[in-house]
PDB file of C-alpha atoms in Angstrom:
ATOM      1  CA  MET A  16     136.605  -2.118 187.846  1.00  0.00           C
ATOM      2  CA  ILE A  17     138.027  -1.511 191.325  1.00  0.00           C
ATOM      3  CA  ARG A  18     141.760  -1.641 191.970  1.00  0.00           C
ATOM      4  CA  ASN A  19     142.846  -2.908 195.390  1.00  0.00           C
ATOM      5  CA  ASP A  20     146.063  -2.346 197.329  1.00  0.00           C
ATOM      6  CA  GLN A  21     147.864  -5.118 195.450  1.00  0.00           C
ATOM      7  CA  ASN A  22     146.987  -3.491 192.099  1.00  0.00           C
ATOM      8  CA  GLU A  23     144.564  -6.278 191.277  1.00  0.00           C
ATOM      9  CA  THR A  24     141.333  -5.475 189.512  1.00  0.00           C
ATOM     10  CA  ARG A  25     137.996  -6.788 190.646  1.00  0.00           C
ATOM     11  CA  PRO A  26     134.442  -6.236 189.388  1.00  0.00           C
ATOM     12  CA  SER A  27     132.657  -3.154 190.674  1.00  0.00           C
ATOM     13  CA  ALA A  28     128.945  -2.678 191.243  1.00  0.00           C
ATOM     14  CA  THR A  29     128.567   0.254 193.566  1.00  0.00           C
ATOM     15  CA  VAL A  30     125.217   0.965 195.222  1.00  0.00           C
ATOM     16  CA  SER A  31     124.705   4.709 195.474  1.00  0.00           C
ATOM     17  CA  SER A  32     122.385   4.383 198.473  1.00  0.00           C
ATOM     18  CA  GLN A  33     124.749   3.275 201.232  1.00  0.00           C
ATOM     19  CA  LEU A  34     123.765   2.246 204.760  1.00  0.00           C
ATOM     20  CA  SER A  35     125.262   3.430 208.009  1.00  0.00           C
ATOM     21  CA  VAL A  36     126.708   0.857 210.394  1.00  0.00           C
ATOM     22  CA  ALA A  37     123.650   1.221 212.632  1.00  0.00           C
ATOM     23  CA  GLN A  38     121.227   0.780 209.731  1.00  0.00           C
ATOM     24  CA  ALA A  39     123.022  -2.338 208.495  1.00  0.00           C
ATOM     25  CA  ALA A  40     123.094  -3.792 212.007  1.00  0.00           C
ATOM     26  CA  VAL A  41     119.370  -3.236 212.577  1.00  0.00           C
ATOM     27  CA  MET A  42     118.395  -4.650 209.187  1.00  0.00           C
ATOM     28  CA  GLN A  43     120.554  -7.750 209.638  1.00  0.00           C
ATOM     29  CA  ILE A  44     119.575  -8.512 213.224  1.00  0.00           C
ATOM     30  CA  LEU A  45     115.857  -7.639 213.093  1.00  0.00           C
ATOM     31  CA  PRO A  46     114.670 -10.885 211.423  1.00  0.00           C
ATOM     32  CA  GLY A  47     116.436 -12.957 214.072  1.00  0.00           C
ATOM     33  CA  LEU A  48     115.171 -10.750 216.873  1.00  0.00           C
ATOM     34  CA  LEU A  49     111.563 -11.099 215.746  1.00  0.00           C
ATOM     35  CA  SER A  50     112.018 -14.872 215.378  1.00  0.00           C
ATOM     36  CA  LEU A  51     113.230 -15.218 218.967  1.00  0.00           C
ATOM     37  CA  PRO A  52     109.863 -15.182 220.822  1.00  0.00           C
ATOM     38  CA  VAL A  53     108.284 -17.462 218.220  1.00  0.00           C
ATOM     39  CA  PHE A  54     111.107 -19.959 218.611  1.00  0.00           C
ATOM     40  CA  ALA A  55     110.839 -19.775 222.401  1.00  0.00           C
ATOM     41  CA  VAL A  56     107.093 -20.471 222.455  1.00  0.00           C
ATOM     42  CA  ILE A  57     107.316 -23.364 220.007  1.00  0.00           C
ATOM     43  CA  ALA A  58     110.447 -24.839 221.612  1.00  0.00           C
ATOM     44  CA  PHE A  59     108.856 -24.789 225.082  1.00  0.00           C
ATOM     45  CA  THR A  60     105.654 -26.388 223.774  1.00  0.00           C
ATOM     46  CA  LEU A  61     107.562 -29.124 221.941  1.00  0.00           C
ATOM     47  CA  SER A  62     109.755 -29.781 224.978  1.00  0.00           C
ATOM     48  CA  GLN A  63     106.675 -30.768 226.976  1.00  0.00           C
ATOM     49  CA  ASN A  64     106.297 -33.684 224.563  1.00  0.00           C
ATOM     50  CA  GLY A  65     109.979 -34.585 224.360  1.00  0.00           C
ATOM     51  CA  VAL A  66     110.457 -33.143 220.864  1.00  0.00           C
ATOM     52  CA  PRO A  67     113.872 -31.495 220.112  1.00  0.00           C
ATOM     53  CA  ASN A  68     113.852 -27.733 219.624  1.00  0.00           C
ATOM     54  CA  ILE A  69     115.451 -27.990 216.190  1.00  0.00           C
ATOM     55  CA  TYR A  70     111.883 -28.311 214.867  1.00  0.00           C
ATOM     56  CA  ALA A  71     111.070 -24.946 216.470  1.00  0.00           C
ATOM     57  CA  LEU A  72     114.045 -23.373 214.718  1.00  0.00           C
ATOM     58  CA  GLY A  73     112.882 -24.528 211.298  1.00  0.00           C
ATOM     59  CA  ILE A  74     109.333 -23.294 211.900  1.00  0.00           C
ATOM     60  CA  ALA A  75     110.527 -19.888 213.168  1.00  0.00           C
ATOM     61  CA  ILE A  76     112.740 -19.487 210.099  1.00  0.00           C
ATOM     62  CA  LEU A  77     109.847 -20.137 207.726  1.00  0.00           C
ATOM     63  CA  LEU A  78     107.187 -18.169 209.614  1.00  0.00           C
ATOM     64  CA  ILE A  79     109.174 -15.113 210.691  1.00  0.00           C
ATOM     65  CA  GLU A  80     112.790 -14.786 209.591  1.00  0.00           C
ATOM     66  CA  VAL A  81     112.365 -15.371 205.868  1.00  0.00           C
ATOM     67  CA  PRO A  82     109.227 -13.197 205.389  1.00  0.00           C
ATOM     68  CA  VAL A  83     110.718 -10.328 207.444  1.00  0.00           C
ATOM     69  CA  THR A  84     113.979 -10.544 205.499  1.00  0.00           C
ATOM     70  CA  TRP A  85     112.272 -10.295 202.134  1.00  0.00           C
ATOM     71  CA  ALA A  86     110.032  -7.491 203.391  1.00  0.00           C
ATOM     72  CA  ILE A  87     113.136  -5.471 204.305  1.00  0.00           C
ATOM     73  CA  ILE A  88     114.765  -6.162 200.933  1.00  0.00           C
ATOM     74  CA  ILE A  89     111.682  -5.178 198.922  1.00  0.00           C
ATOM     75  CA  TRP A  90     110.992  -2.086 201.057  1.00  0.00           C
ATOM     76  CA  ARG A  91     114.562  -0.812 200.802  1.00  0.00           C
ATOM     77  CA  VAL A  92     114.968  -1.424 197.059  1.00  0.00           C
ATOM     78  CA  ARG A  93     111.661   0.284 196.293  1.00  0.00           C
ATOM     79  CA  ASN A  94     112.756   3.300 198.316  1.00  0.00           C
ATOM     80  CA  GLU A  95     116.058   3.375 196.463  1.00  0.00           C
ATOM     81  CA  SER A  96     114.443   3.223 193.018  1.00  0.00           C
ATOM     82  CA  ASP A  97     111.187   5.170 193.388  1.00  0.00           C
ATOM     83  CA  GLY A  98     108.971   2.141 193.775  1.00  0.00           C
ATOM     84  CA  GLY A  99     110.591  -0.236 191.309  1.00  0.00           C
ATOM     85  CA  PHE A 100     112.121  -3.584 192.219  1.00  0.00           C
ATOM     86  CA  SER A 101     114.441  -5.960 190.430  1.00  0.00           C
ATOM     87  CA  ALA A 102     116.862  -8.654 191.494  1.00  0.00           C
ATOM     88  CA  ALA A 103     119.710  -6.774 189.815  1.00  0.00           C
ATOM     89  CA  LYS A 104     118.995  -3.713 191.953  1.00  0.00           C
ATOM     90  CA  ALA A 105     118.581  -5.735 195.129  1.00  0.00           C
ATOM     91  CA  PHE A 106     121.680  -7.887 194.673  1.00  0.00           C
ATOM     92  CA  PRO A 107     124.192  -5.896 192.605  1.00  0.00           C
ATOM     93  CA  TRP A 108     127.230  -8.053 193.336  1.00  0.00           C
ATOM     94  CA  HIS A 109     126.769 -10.949 190.933  1.00  0.00           C
ATOM     95  CA  ALA A 110     129.947 -10.935 188.895  1.00  0.00           C
ATOM     96  CA  SER A 111     130.871 -14.152 187.120  1.00  0.00           C
ATOM     97  CA  ILE A 112     133.617 -16.215 188.734  1.00  0.00           C
ATOM     98  CA  PRO A 113     135.761 -18.863 186.976  1.00  0.00           C
ATOM     99  CA  TRP A 114     134.587 -22.357 187.864  1.00  0.00           C
ATOM    100  CA  TRP A 115     137.973 -23.341 189.261  1.00  0.00           C
ATOM    101  CA  GLN A 116     137.742 -20.670 191.954  1.00  0.00           C
ATOM    102  CA  TYR A 117     134.678 -22.420 193.366  1.00  0.00           C
ATOM    103  CA  LEU A 118     136.841 -25.527 193.750  1.00  0.00           C
ATOM    104  CA  VAL A 119     140.162 -23.986 194.769  1.00  0.00           C
ATOM    105  CA  ILE A 120     138.747 -21.312 197.089  1.00  0.00           C
ATOM    106  CA  GLY A 121     135.137 -22.264 197.784  1.00  0.00           C
ATOM    107  CA  LEU A 122     135.602 -25.914 198.754  1.00  0.00           C
ATOM    108  CA  PRO A 123     138.358 -25.251 201.338  1.00  0.00           C
ATOM    109  CA  ILE A 124     136.141 -22.621 202.958  1.00  0.00           C
ATOM    110  CA  ILE A 125     133.275 -25.135 203.084  1.00  0.00           C
ATOM    111  CA  LEU A 126     135.657 -27.604 204.738  1.00  0.00           C
ATOM    112  CA  PHE A 127     136.736 -24.947 207.235  1.00  0.00           C
ATOM    113  CA  SER A 128     133.088 -24.132 207.957  1.00  0.00           C
ATOM    114  CA  MET A 129     132.274 -27.798 208.581  1.00  0.00           C
ATOM    115  CA  ILE A 130     135.210 -28.048 211.002  1.00  0.00           C
ATOM    116  CA  MET A 131     133.932 -24.967 212.806  1.00  0.00           C
ATOM    117  CA  ILE A 132     130.396 -26.384 213.029  1.00  0.00           C
ATOM    118  CA  ALA A 133     131.395 -29.876 214.078  1.00  0.00           C
ATOM    119  CA  GLY A 134     134.404 -29.190 216.277  1.00  0.00           C
ATOM    120  CA  ILE A 135     135.793 -25.787 217.145  1.00  0.00           C
ATOM    121  CA  GLY A 136     132.504 -23.873 217.235  1.00  0.00           C
ATOM    122  CA  PRO A 137     130.729 -26.150 219.735  1.00  0.00           C
ATOM    123  CA  ARG A 138     133.778 -26.076 222.025  1.00  0.00           C
ATOM    124  CA  ILE A 139     133.795 -22.284 222.083  1.00  0.00           C
ATOM    125  CA  ALA A 140     130.015 -22.199 222.514  1.00  0.00           C
ATOM    126  CA  GLY A 141     130.193 -24.688 225.384  1.00  0.00           C
ATOM    127  CA  ILE A 142     132.665 -22.523 227.270  1.00  0.00           C
ATOM    128  CA  ILE A 143     130.531 -19.406 226.823  1.00  0.00           C
ATOM    129  CA  LEU A 144     127.274 -21.217 227.581  1.00  0.00           C
ATOM    130  CA  ASN A 145     128.601 -22.793 230.786  1.00  0.00           C
ATOM    131  CA  SER A 146     130.173 -19.579 232.045  1.00  0.00           C
ATOM    132  CA  VAL A 147     127.834 -16.791 230.949  1.00  0.00           C
ATOM    133  CA  PHE A 148     124.466 -18.331 230.059  1.00  0.00           C
ATOM    134  CA  THR A 149     123.961 -20.862 232.826  1.00  0.00           C
ATOM    135  CA  TRP A 150     120.559 -19.279 233.515  1.00  0.00           C
ATOM    136  CA  VAL A 151     119.126 -20.292 230.114  1.00  0.00           C
ATOM    137  CA  PRO A 152     116.701 -23.250 230.462  1.00  0.00           C
ATOM    138  CA  ASP A 153     117.657 -26.558 228.822  1.00  0.00           C
ATOM    139  CA  TRP A 154     114.595 -26.614 226.567  1.00  0.00           C
ATOM    140  CA  PHE A 155     115.806 -23.385 224.915  1.00  0.00           C
ATOM    141  CA  VAL A 156     119.398 -24.426 224.231  1.00  0.00           C
ATOM    142  CA  MET A 157     120.078 -26.080 220.887  1.00  0.00           C
ATOM    143  CA  ARG A 158     122.829 -28.559 221.635  1.00  0.00           C
ATOM    144  CA  PRO A 159     124.839 -30.140 218.782  1.00  0.00           C
ATOM    145  CA  ASP A 160     124.097 -33.649 220.031  1.00  0.00           C
ATOM    146  CA  PRO A 161     123.472 -36.198 217.240  1.00  0.00           C
ATOM    147  CA  ALA A 162     122.095 -38.605 219.846  1.00  0.00           C
ATOM    148  CA  ILE A 163     118.739 -36.803 219.627  1.00  0.00           C
ATOM    149  CA  PHE A 164     118.082 -38.737 216.419  1.00  0.00           C
ATOM    150  CA  SER A 165     118.042 -42.055 218.241  1.00  0.00           C
ATOM    151  CA  SER A 166     114.994 -41.006 220.267  1.00  0.00           C
ATOM    152  CA  LEU A 167     112.912 -40.013 217.253  1.00  0.00           C
ATOM    153  CA  SER A 168     110.499 -42.240 215.379  1.00  0.00           C
ATOM    154  CA  LYS A 169     110.966 -42.820 211.666  1.00  0.00           C
ATOM    155  CA  GLU A 170     108.107 -40.438 210.956  1.00  0.00           C
ATOM    156  CA  MET A 171     109.625 -37.686 213.100  1.00  0.00           C
ATOM    157  CA  LEU A 172     113.008 -38.166 211.442  1.00  0.00           C
ATOM    158  CA  LEU A 173     111.403 -37.870 208.022  1.00  0.00           C
ATOM    159  CA  ALA A 174     109.599 -34.684 209.087  1.00  0.00           C
ATOM    160  CA  LEU A 175     112.884 -33.256 210.359  1.00  0.00           C
ATOM    161  CA  TRP A 176     114.590 -34.246 207.111  1.00  0.00           C
ATOM    162  CA  VAL A 177     112.006 -32.297 205.074  1.00  0.00           C
ATOM    163  CA  LEU A 178     112.031 -29.345 207.489  1.00  0.00           C
ATOM    164  CA  ILE A 179     115.805 -28.959 207.390  1.00  0.00           C
ATOM    165  CA  LEU A 180     115.867 -29.249 203.593  1.00  0.00           C
ATOM    166  CA  VAL A 181     113.191 -26.587 203.128  1.00  0.00           C
ATOM    167  CA  ALA A 182     113.717 -24.231 206.080  1.00  0.00           C
ATOM    168  CA  MET A 183     117.480 -24.314 206.528  1.00  0.00           C
ATOM    169  CA  VAL A 184     118.926 -25.207 203.121  1.00  0.00           C
ATOM    170  CA  LEU A 185     116.654 -24.231 200.216  1.00  0.00           C
ATOM    171  CA  VAL A 186     114.859 -21.291 201.820  1.00  0.00           C
ATOM    172  CA  GLY A 187     116.608 -20.209 205.020  1.00  0.00           C
ATOM    173  CA  GLY A 188     120.243 -20.564 204.006  1.00  0.00           C
ATOM    174  CA  PHE A 189     119.613 -19.175 200.534  1.00  0.00           C
ATOM    175  CA  THR A 190     117.730 -16.165 201.912  1.00  0.00           C
ATOM    176  CA  GLN A 191     120.275 -15.483 204.662  1.00  0.00           C
ATOM    177  CA  GLU A 192     123.149 -15.401 202.197  1.00  0.00           C
ATOM    178  CA  LEU A 193     121.325 -13.257 199.653  1.00  0.00           C
ATOM    179  CA  PHE A 194     120.428 -10.804 202.413  1.00  0.00           C
ATOM    180  CA  ALA A 195     123.763 -10.654 204.249  1.00  0.00           C
ATOM    181  CA  ARG A 196     126.258 -10.782 201.398  1.00  0.00           C
ATOM    182  CA  GLY A 197     124.060 -10.064 198.366  1.00  0.00           C
ATOM    183  CA  PHE A 198     122.004  -7.186 199.753  1.00  0.00           C
ATOM    184  CA  LEU A 199     123.682  -5.651 202.827  1.00  0.00           C
ATOM    185  CA  LEU A 200     127.385  -6.025 202.028  1.00  0.00           C
ATOM    186  CA  PRO A 201     127.250  -3.935 198.804  1.00  0.00           C
ATOM    187  CA  ARG A 202     125.362  -1.258 200.742  1.00  0.00           C
ATOM    188  CA  THR A 203     128.165  -0.943 203.282  1.00  0.00           C
ATOM    189  CA  GLU A 204     130.897  -0.772 200.642  1.00  0.00           C
ATOM    190  CA  HIS A 205     131.848   2.702 201.894  1.00  0.00           C
ATOM    191  CA  LEU A 206     133.277   1.051 205.036  1.00  0.00           C
ATOM    192  CA  GLY A 207     136.091  -0.414 202.953  1.00  0.00           C
ATOM    193  CA  ARG A 208     137.920  -3.412 204.403  1.00  0.00           C
ATOM    194  CA  TRP A 209     135.830  -3.203 207.578  1.00  0.00           C
ATOM    195  CA  ALA A 210     132.651  -3.993 205.664  1.00  0.00           C
ATOM    196  CA  PRO A 211     133.069  -7.802 205.512  1.00  0.00           C
ATOM    197  CA  ALA A 212     134.110  -8.015 209.170  1.00  0.00           C
ATOM    198  CA  LEU A 213     131.082  -6.049 210.339  1.00  0.00           C
ATOM    199  CA  ASN A 214     128.908  -8.069 207.964  1.00  0.00           C
ATOM    200  CA  ALA A 215     130.133 -11.321 209.527  1.00  0.00           C
ATOM    201  CA  LEU A 216     129.592  -9.894 213.017  1.00  0.00           C
ATOM    202  CA  PHE A 217     126.018  -8.791 212.317  1.00  0.00           C
ATOM    203  CA  PHE A 218     125.319 -12.134 210.642  1.00  0.00           C
ATOM    204  CA  ALA A 219     126.478 -13.939 213.776  1.00  0.00           C
ATOM    205  CA  ILE A 220     124.236 -11.788 215.982  1.00  0.00           C
ATOM    206  CA  LEU A 221     121.319 -12.566 213.646  1.00  0.00           C
ATOM    207  CA  HIS A 222     121.276 -15.951 215.388  1.00  0.00           C
ATOM    208  CA  THR A 223     119.610 -14.456 218.456  1.00  0.00           C
ATOM    209  CA  ILE A 224     118.491 -17.809 219.839  1.00  0.00           C
ATOM    210  CA  ALA A 225     122.105 -18.812 220.524  1.00  0.00           C
ATOM    211  CA  PRO A 226     124.347 -15.898 221.583  1.00  0.00           C
ATOM    212  CA  TRP A 227     126.902 -18.438 222.818  1.00  0.00           C
ATOM    213  CA  ASP A 228     127.398 -19.361 219.154  1.00  0.00           C
ATOM    214  CA  TRP A 229     128.188 -15.823 218.020  1.00  0.00           C
ATOM    215  CA  VAL A 230     131.967 -16.189 218.251  1.00  0.00           C
ATOM    216  CA  GLY A 231     131.923 -19.420 216.254  1.00  0.00           C
ATOM    217  CA  PHE A 232     129.536 -18.052 213.626  1.00  0.00           C
ATOM    218  CA  PHE A 233     131.656 -14.917 213.244  1.00  0.00           C
ATOM    219  CA  LEU A 234     134.876 -16.871 212.729  1.00  0.00           C
ATOM    220  CA  MET A 235     133.142 -19.283 210.365  1.00  0.00           C
ATOM    221  CA  THR A 236     131.568 -16.557 208.217  1.00  0.00           C
ATOM    222  CA  LEU A 237     134.499 -14.147 208.066  1.00  0.00           C
ATOM    223  CA  PRO A 238     136.456 -15.898 205.251  1.00  0.00           C
ATOM    224  CA  TRP A 239     133.597 -16.052 202.803  1.00  0.00           C
ATOM    225  CA  ALA A 240     132.389 -12.532 203.663  1.00  0.00           C
ATOM    226  CA  TYR A 241     135.791 -11.257 202.553  1.00  0.00           C
ATOM    227  CA  LEU A 242     135.706 -13.543 199.521  1.00  0.00           C
ATOM    228  CA  VAL A 243     132.351 -12.141 198.374  1.00  0.00           C
ATOM    229  CA  TRP A 244     133.626  -8.606 198.999  1.00  0.00           C
ATOM    230  CA  TRP A 245     136.828  -9.278 197.069  1.00  0.00           C
ATOM    231  CA  ARG A 246     135.171 -10.977 194.082  1.00  0.00           C
ATOM    232  CA  ARG A 247     132.058  -8.758 194.152  1.00  0.00           C
ATOM    233  CA  SER A 248     129.879 -11.811 193.704  1.00  0.00           C
ATOM    234  CA  VAL A 249     127.267 -13.297 196.017  1.00  0.00           C
ATOM    235  CA  LYS A 250     127.327 -16.407 193.822  1.00  0.00           C
ATOM    236  CA  ILE A 251     130.345 -17.858 195.582  1.00  0.00           C
ATOM    237  CA  GLY A 252     128.805 -16.956 198.938  1.00  0.00           C
ATOM    238  CA  LEU A 253     125.708 -18.946 198.021  1.00  0.00           C
ATOM    239  CA  PHE A 254     127.896 -21.836 196.887  1.00  0.00           C
ATOM    240  CA  ILE A 255     129.667 -21.923 200.262  1.00  0.00           C
ATOM    241  CA  HIS A 256     126.699 -21.248 202.545  1.00  0.00           C
ATOM    242  CA  VAL A 257     124.145 -23.481 200.856  1.00  0.00           C
ATOM    243  CA  GLY A 258     126.778 -26.116 200.136  1.00  0.00           C
ATOM    244  CA  MET A 259     127.764 -26.283 203.785  1.00  0.00           C
ATOM    245  CA  LEU A 260     124.123 -26.661 204.876  1.00  0.00           C
ATOM    246  CA  ALA A 261     123.496 -29.246 202.165  1.00  0.00           C
ATOM    247  CA  LEU A 262     126.350 -31.404 203.473  1.00  0.00           C
ATOM    248  CA  GLN A 263     124.800 -31.360 206.942  1.00  0.00           C
ATOM    249  CA  TRP A 264     121.462 -32.302 205.423  1.00  0.00           C
ATOM    250  CA  LEU A 265     123.078 -35.187 203.531  1.00  0.00           C
ATOM    251  CA  GLY A 266     124.365 -36.505 206.854  1.00  0.00           C
ATOM    252  CA  LEU A 267     120.795 -36.514 208.183  1.00  0.00           C
ATOM    253  CA  THR A 268     119.651 -38.138 204.933  1.00  0.00           C
ATOM    254  CA  MET A 269     121.898 -41.117 205.585  1.00  0.00           C
ATOM    255  CA  VAL A 270     120.371 -41.505 209.062  1.00  0.00           C
ATOM    256  CA  VAL A 271     116.756 -41.127 207.871  1.00  0.00           C
ATOM    257  CA  PHE A 272     117.093 -43.724 205.128  1.00  0.00           C
ATOM    258  CA  GLY A 273     119.097 -46.160 207.221  1.00  0.00           C
ATOM    259  CA  LEU A 274     122.346 -45.793 205.318  1.00  0.00           C
ATOM    260  CA  VAL A 275     124.095 -45.252 208.654  1.00  0.00           C
ATOM    261  CA  PRO A 276     122.786 -45.983 212.166  1.00  0.00           C
ATOM    262  CA  ALA A 277     121.412 -43.104 214.200  1.00  0.00           C
ATOM    263  CA  PRO A 278     124.044 -41.893 216.705  1.00  0.00           C
ATOM    264  CA  SER A 279     123.373 -42.993 220.256  1.00  0.00           C
TER     265      SER A 279
END
């Protein structure tokens, strides 16, 4: 067990092979960096046919970000353990957490994250985008405008529904959280209380296609990065991250199946 400054005990699962700040930054950002040109090519091509670039994001996640992420995880763990690989070695922070903490701590953080995504984050991003990134072409910018749904056919909406479920919730979000908080955070434990803050920062920069969103992503991720660090469990991080994405997907579900009208 580890004893913190308030004399509380928390589970310990120390990884002997620690990463430097530079190593952690490169590992976290590389998948997003390699996804950037793929997203750009697909987004530009789709824009010529009036298709929103959110499709390009989902494709880039599946084709580049997720495979590169898992390649880094497997490569690093094999180097740490002389060629062997196991989930326990890759993701050492998996302590059990009482169910009520998911409700009392996890749900409020999900609510905070949804507020950041739907309200505060886009406002911050808009200020940065309109003052620093005015040179970025419109076809590249992913704007949080629900009105895009009204221009899509039922078939295109259904395709987007499946793509978001697979690429951004079940595969993308799950992989991102395992990598950032399950894999990298334990390997920067030597940084102490700075580790979660740097983890949240590098996670924000991972989203290379939208640097104007970095401030919002950092503020959104910071609470649950510290929560995972405090509880030594990526399980609650997965609950928050995947849960937040699932709620967004449920909103799209209601539009796709006509439960609510598409925003106009």
